[in-house]
PDB file of C-alpha atoms in Angstrom:
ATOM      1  CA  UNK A   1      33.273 -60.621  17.675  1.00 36.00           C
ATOM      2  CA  UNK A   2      32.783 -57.002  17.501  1.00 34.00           C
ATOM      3  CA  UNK A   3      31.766 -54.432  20.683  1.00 38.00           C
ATOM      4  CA  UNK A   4      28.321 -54.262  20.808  1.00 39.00           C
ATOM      5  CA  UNK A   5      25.018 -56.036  19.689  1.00 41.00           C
ATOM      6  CA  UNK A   6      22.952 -53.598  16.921  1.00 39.00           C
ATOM      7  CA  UNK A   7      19.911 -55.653  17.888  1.00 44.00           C
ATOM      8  CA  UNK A   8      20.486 -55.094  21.528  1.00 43.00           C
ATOM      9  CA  UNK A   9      18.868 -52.198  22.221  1.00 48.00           C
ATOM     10  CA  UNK A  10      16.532 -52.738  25.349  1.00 61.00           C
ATOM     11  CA  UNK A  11      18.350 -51.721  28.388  1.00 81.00           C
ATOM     12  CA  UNK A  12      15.495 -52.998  30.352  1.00 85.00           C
ATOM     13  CA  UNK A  13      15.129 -56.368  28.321  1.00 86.00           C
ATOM     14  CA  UNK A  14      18.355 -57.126  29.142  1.00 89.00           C
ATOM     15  CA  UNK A  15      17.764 -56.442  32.966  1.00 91.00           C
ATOM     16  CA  UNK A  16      14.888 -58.270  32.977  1.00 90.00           C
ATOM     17  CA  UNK A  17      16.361 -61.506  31.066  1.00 91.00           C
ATOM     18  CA  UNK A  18      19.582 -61.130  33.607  1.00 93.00           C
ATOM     19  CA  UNK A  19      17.251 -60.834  36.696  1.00 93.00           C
ATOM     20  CA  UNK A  20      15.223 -64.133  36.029  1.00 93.00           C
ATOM     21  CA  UNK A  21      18.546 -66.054  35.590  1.00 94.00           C
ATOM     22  CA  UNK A  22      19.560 -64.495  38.754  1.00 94.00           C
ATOM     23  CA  UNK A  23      16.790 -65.617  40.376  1.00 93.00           C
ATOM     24  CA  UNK A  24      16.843 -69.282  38.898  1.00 93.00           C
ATOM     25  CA  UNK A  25      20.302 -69.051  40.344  1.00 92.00           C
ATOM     26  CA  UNK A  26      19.949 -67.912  43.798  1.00 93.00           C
ATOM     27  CA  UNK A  27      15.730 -68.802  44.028  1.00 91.00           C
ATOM     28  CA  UNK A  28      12.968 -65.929  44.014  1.00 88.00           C
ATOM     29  CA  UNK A  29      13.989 -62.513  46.051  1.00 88.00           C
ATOM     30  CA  UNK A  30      17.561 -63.888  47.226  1.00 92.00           C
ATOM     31  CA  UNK A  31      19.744 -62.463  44.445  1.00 93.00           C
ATOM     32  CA  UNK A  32      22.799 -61.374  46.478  1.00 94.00           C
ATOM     33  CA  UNK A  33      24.142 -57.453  46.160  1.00 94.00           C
ATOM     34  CA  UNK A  34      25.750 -56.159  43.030  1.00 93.00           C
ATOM     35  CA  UNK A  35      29.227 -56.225  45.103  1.00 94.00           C
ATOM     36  CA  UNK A  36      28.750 -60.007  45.978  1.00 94.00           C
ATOM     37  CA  UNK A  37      27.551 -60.684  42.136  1.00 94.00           C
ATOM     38  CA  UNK A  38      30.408 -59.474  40.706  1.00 93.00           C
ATOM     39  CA  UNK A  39      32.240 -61.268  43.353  1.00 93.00           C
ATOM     40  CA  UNK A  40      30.948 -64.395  42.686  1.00 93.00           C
ATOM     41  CA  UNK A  41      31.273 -63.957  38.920  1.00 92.00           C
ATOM     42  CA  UNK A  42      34.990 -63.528  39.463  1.00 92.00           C
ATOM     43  CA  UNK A  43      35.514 -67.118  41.652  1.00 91.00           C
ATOM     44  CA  UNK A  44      33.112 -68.345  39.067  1.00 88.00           C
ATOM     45  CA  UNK A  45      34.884 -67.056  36.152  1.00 86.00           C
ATOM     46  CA  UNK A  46      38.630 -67.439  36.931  1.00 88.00           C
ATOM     47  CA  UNK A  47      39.348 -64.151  37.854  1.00 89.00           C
ATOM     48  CA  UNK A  48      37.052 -62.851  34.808  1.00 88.00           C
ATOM     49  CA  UNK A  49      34.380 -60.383  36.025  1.00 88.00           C
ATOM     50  CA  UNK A  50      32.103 -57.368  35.252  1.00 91.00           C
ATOM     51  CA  UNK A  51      32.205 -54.379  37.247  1.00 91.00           C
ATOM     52  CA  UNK A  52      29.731 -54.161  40.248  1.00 90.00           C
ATOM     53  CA  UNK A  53      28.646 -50.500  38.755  1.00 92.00           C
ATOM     54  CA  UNK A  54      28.179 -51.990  35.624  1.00 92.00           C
ATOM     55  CA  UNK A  55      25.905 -55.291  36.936  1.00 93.00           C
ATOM     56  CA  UNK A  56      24.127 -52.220  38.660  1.00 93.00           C
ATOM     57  CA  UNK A  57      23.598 -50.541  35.442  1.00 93.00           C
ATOM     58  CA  UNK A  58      22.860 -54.150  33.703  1.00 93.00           C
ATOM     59  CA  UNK A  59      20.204 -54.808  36.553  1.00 92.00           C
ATOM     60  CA  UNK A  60      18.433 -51.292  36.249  1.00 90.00           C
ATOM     61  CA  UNK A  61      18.079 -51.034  32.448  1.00 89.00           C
ATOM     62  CA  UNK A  62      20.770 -48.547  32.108  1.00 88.00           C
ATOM     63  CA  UNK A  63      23.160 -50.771  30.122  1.00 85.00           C
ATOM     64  CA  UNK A  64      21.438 -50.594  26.440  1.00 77.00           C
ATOM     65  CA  UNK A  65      24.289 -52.094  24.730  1.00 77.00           C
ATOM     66  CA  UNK A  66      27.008 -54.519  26.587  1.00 87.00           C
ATOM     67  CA  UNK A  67      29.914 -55.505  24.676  1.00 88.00           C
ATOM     68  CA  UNK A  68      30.437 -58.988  23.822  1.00 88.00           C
ATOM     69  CA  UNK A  69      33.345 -59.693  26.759  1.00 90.00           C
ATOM     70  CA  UNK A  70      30.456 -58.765  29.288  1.00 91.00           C
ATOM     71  CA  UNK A  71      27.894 -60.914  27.570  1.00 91.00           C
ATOM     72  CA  UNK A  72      30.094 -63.922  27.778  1.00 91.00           C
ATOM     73  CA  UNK A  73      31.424 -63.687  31.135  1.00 92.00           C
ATOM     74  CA  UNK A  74      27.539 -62.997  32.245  1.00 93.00           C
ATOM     75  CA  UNK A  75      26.406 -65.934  30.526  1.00 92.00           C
ATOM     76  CA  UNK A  76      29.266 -68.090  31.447  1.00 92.00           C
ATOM     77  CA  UNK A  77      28.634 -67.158  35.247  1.00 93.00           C
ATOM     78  CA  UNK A  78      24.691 -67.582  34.167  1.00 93.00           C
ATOM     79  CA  UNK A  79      25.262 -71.110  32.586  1.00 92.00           C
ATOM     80  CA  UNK A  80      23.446 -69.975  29.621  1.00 92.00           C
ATOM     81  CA  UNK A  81      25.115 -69.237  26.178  1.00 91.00           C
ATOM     82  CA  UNK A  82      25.533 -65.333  25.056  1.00 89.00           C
ATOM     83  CA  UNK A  83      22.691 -65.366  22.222  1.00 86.00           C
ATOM     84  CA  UNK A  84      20.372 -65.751  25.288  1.00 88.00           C
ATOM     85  CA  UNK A  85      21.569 -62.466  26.760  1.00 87.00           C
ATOM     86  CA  UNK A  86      20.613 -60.875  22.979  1.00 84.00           C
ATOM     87  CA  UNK A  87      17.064 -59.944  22.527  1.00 77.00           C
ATOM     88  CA  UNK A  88      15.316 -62.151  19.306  1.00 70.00           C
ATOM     89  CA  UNK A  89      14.145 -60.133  15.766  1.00 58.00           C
ATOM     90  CA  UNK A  90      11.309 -62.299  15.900  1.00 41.00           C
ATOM     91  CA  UNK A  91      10.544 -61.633  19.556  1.00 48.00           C
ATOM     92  CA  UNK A  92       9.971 -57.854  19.459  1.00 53.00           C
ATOM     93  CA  UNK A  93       6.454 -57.449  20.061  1.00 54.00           C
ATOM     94  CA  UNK A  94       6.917 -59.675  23.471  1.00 55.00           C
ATOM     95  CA  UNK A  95       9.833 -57.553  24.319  1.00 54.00           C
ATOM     96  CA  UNK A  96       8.010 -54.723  24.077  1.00 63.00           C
ATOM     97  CA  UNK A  97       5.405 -55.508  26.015  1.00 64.00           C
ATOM     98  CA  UNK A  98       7.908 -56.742  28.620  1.00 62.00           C
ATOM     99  CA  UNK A  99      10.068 -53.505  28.041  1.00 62.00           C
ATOM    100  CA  UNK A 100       6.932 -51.566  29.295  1.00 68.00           C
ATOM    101  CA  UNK A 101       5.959 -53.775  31.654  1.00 68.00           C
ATOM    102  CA  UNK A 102       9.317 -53.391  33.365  1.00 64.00           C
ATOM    103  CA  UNK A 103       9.054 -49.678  32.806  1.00 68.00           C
ATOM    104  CA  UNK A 104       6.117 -49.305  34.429  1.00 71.00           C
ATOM    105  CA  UNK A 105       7.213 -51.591  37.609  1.00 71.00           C
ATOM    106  CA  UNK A 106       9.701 -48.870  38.598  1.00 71.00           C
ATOM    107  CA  UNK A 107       7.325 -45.712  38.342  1.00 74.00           C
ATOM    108  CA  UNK A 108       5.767 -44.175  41.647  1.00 81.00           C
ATOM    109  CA  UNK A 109       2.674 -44.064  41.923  1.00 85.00           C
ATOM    110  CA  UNK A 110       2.129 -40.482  40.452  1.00 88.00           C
ATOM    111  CA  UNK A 111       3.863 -41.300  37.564  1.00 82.00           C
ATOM    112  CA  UNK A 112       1.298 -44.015  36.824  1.00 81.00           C
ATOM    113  CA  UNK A 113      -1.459 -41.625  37.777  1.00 86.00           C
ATOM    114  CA  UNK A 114      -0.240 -39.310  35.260  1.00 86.00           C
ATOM    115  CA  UNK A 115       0.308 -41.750  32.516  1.00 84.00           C
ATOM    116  CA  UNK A 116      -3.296 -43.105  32.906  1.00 85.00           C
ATOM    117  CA  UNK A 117      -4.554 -39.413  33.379  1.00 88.00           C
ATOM    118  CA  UNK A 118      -2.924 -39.235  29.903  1.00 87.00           C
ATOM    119  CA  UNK A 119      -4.158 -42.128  28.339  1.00 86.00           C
ATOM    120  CA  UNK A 120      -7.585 -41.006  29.349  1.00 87.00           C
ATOM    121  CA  UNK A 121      -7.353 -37.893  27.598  1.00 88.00           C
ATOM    122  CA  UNK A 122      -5.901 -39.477  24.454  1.00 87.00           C
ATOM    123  CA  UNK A 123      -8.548 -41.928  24.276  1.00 86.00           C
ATOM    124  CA  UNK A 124     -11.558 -38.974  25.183  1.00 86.00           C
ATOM    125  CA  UNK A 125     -10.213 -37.239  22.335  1.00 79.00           C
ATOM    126  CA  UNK A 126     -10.089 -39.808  19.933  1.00 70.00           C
ATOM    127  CA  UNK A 127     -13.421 -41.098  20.983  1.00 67.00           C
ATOM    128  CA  UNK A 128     -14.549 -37.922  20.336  1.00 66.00           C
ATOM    129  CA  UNK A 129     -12.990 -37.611  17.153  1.00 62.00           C
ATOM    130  CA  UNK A 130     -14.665 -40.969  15.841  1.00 57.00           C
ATOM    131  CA  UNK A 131     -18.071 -39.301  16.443  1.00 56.00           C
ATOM    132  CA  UNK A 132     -17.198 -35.984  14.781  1.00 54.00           C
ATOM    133  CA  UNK A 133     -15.665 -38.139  11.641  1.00 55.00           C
ATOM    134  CA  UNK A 134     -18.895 -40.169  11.082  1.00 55.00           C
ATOM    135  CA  UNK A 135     -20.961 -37.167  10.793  1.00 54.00           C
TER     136      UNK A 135
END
């Protein structure tokens, strides 16, 4: 096995794919702290754990790449088998969508205003352009 994943490069995939087995886990909004997780992955795991800083960074889309030890010992503790912790070729339009999706859930709400202020613009302008094009 070697360090890290090349194809796993969404941080916030990840998170998102680690928080829904959470929650199958422990059931809808009762995912215990990142202390007690990596407690619990240690009884779980035989004394084999992940740091609770880096569950934290796992959990908030920080953690682009994990190496292959943390993949295991999260999907061991996850009952699931590492390739489900790796993001699919095949897949990458859906994780995109889900990558912004996730993105977007953690904005404020005048970082959304901007973003659709700028979306706006970019779509007046090009709207614009279209008529100017035809003639």
């Amino acid at each position: 096995m070697n360090g890290t994943s090349a194809g796993d490069t969404s941080g916030v995939w990840l998170a998102s794919t680690v928080l829904r087995l959470l929650e199958q886990r422990y059931g809808r909004g009762r995912v215990p702290s990142v202390r007690v997780l990596a407690r619990h992955m240690k009884d779980a795991n035989d004394g084999d754990s992940i740091s609770h800083g880096h569950m934290h960074n796992i959990l908030s889309g920080d953690a682009v790449n994990i190496t292959d030890r943390t993949r295991a010992v999260l999907a061991r503790f996850l009952g699931v088998p590492p390739s489900a912790l790796m993001p699919a070729a095949e897949t990458a339009a859906e994780t995109d969508v889900e990558t912004l999706a996730m993105r977007f859930s953690s904005l404020r709400p005048e970082e959304l205003a901007a973003i659709e202020m700028a979306i706006h613009m970019v779509k007046n302008r090009d709207g614009q352009r279209d008529h100017t094009d035809r003639g």
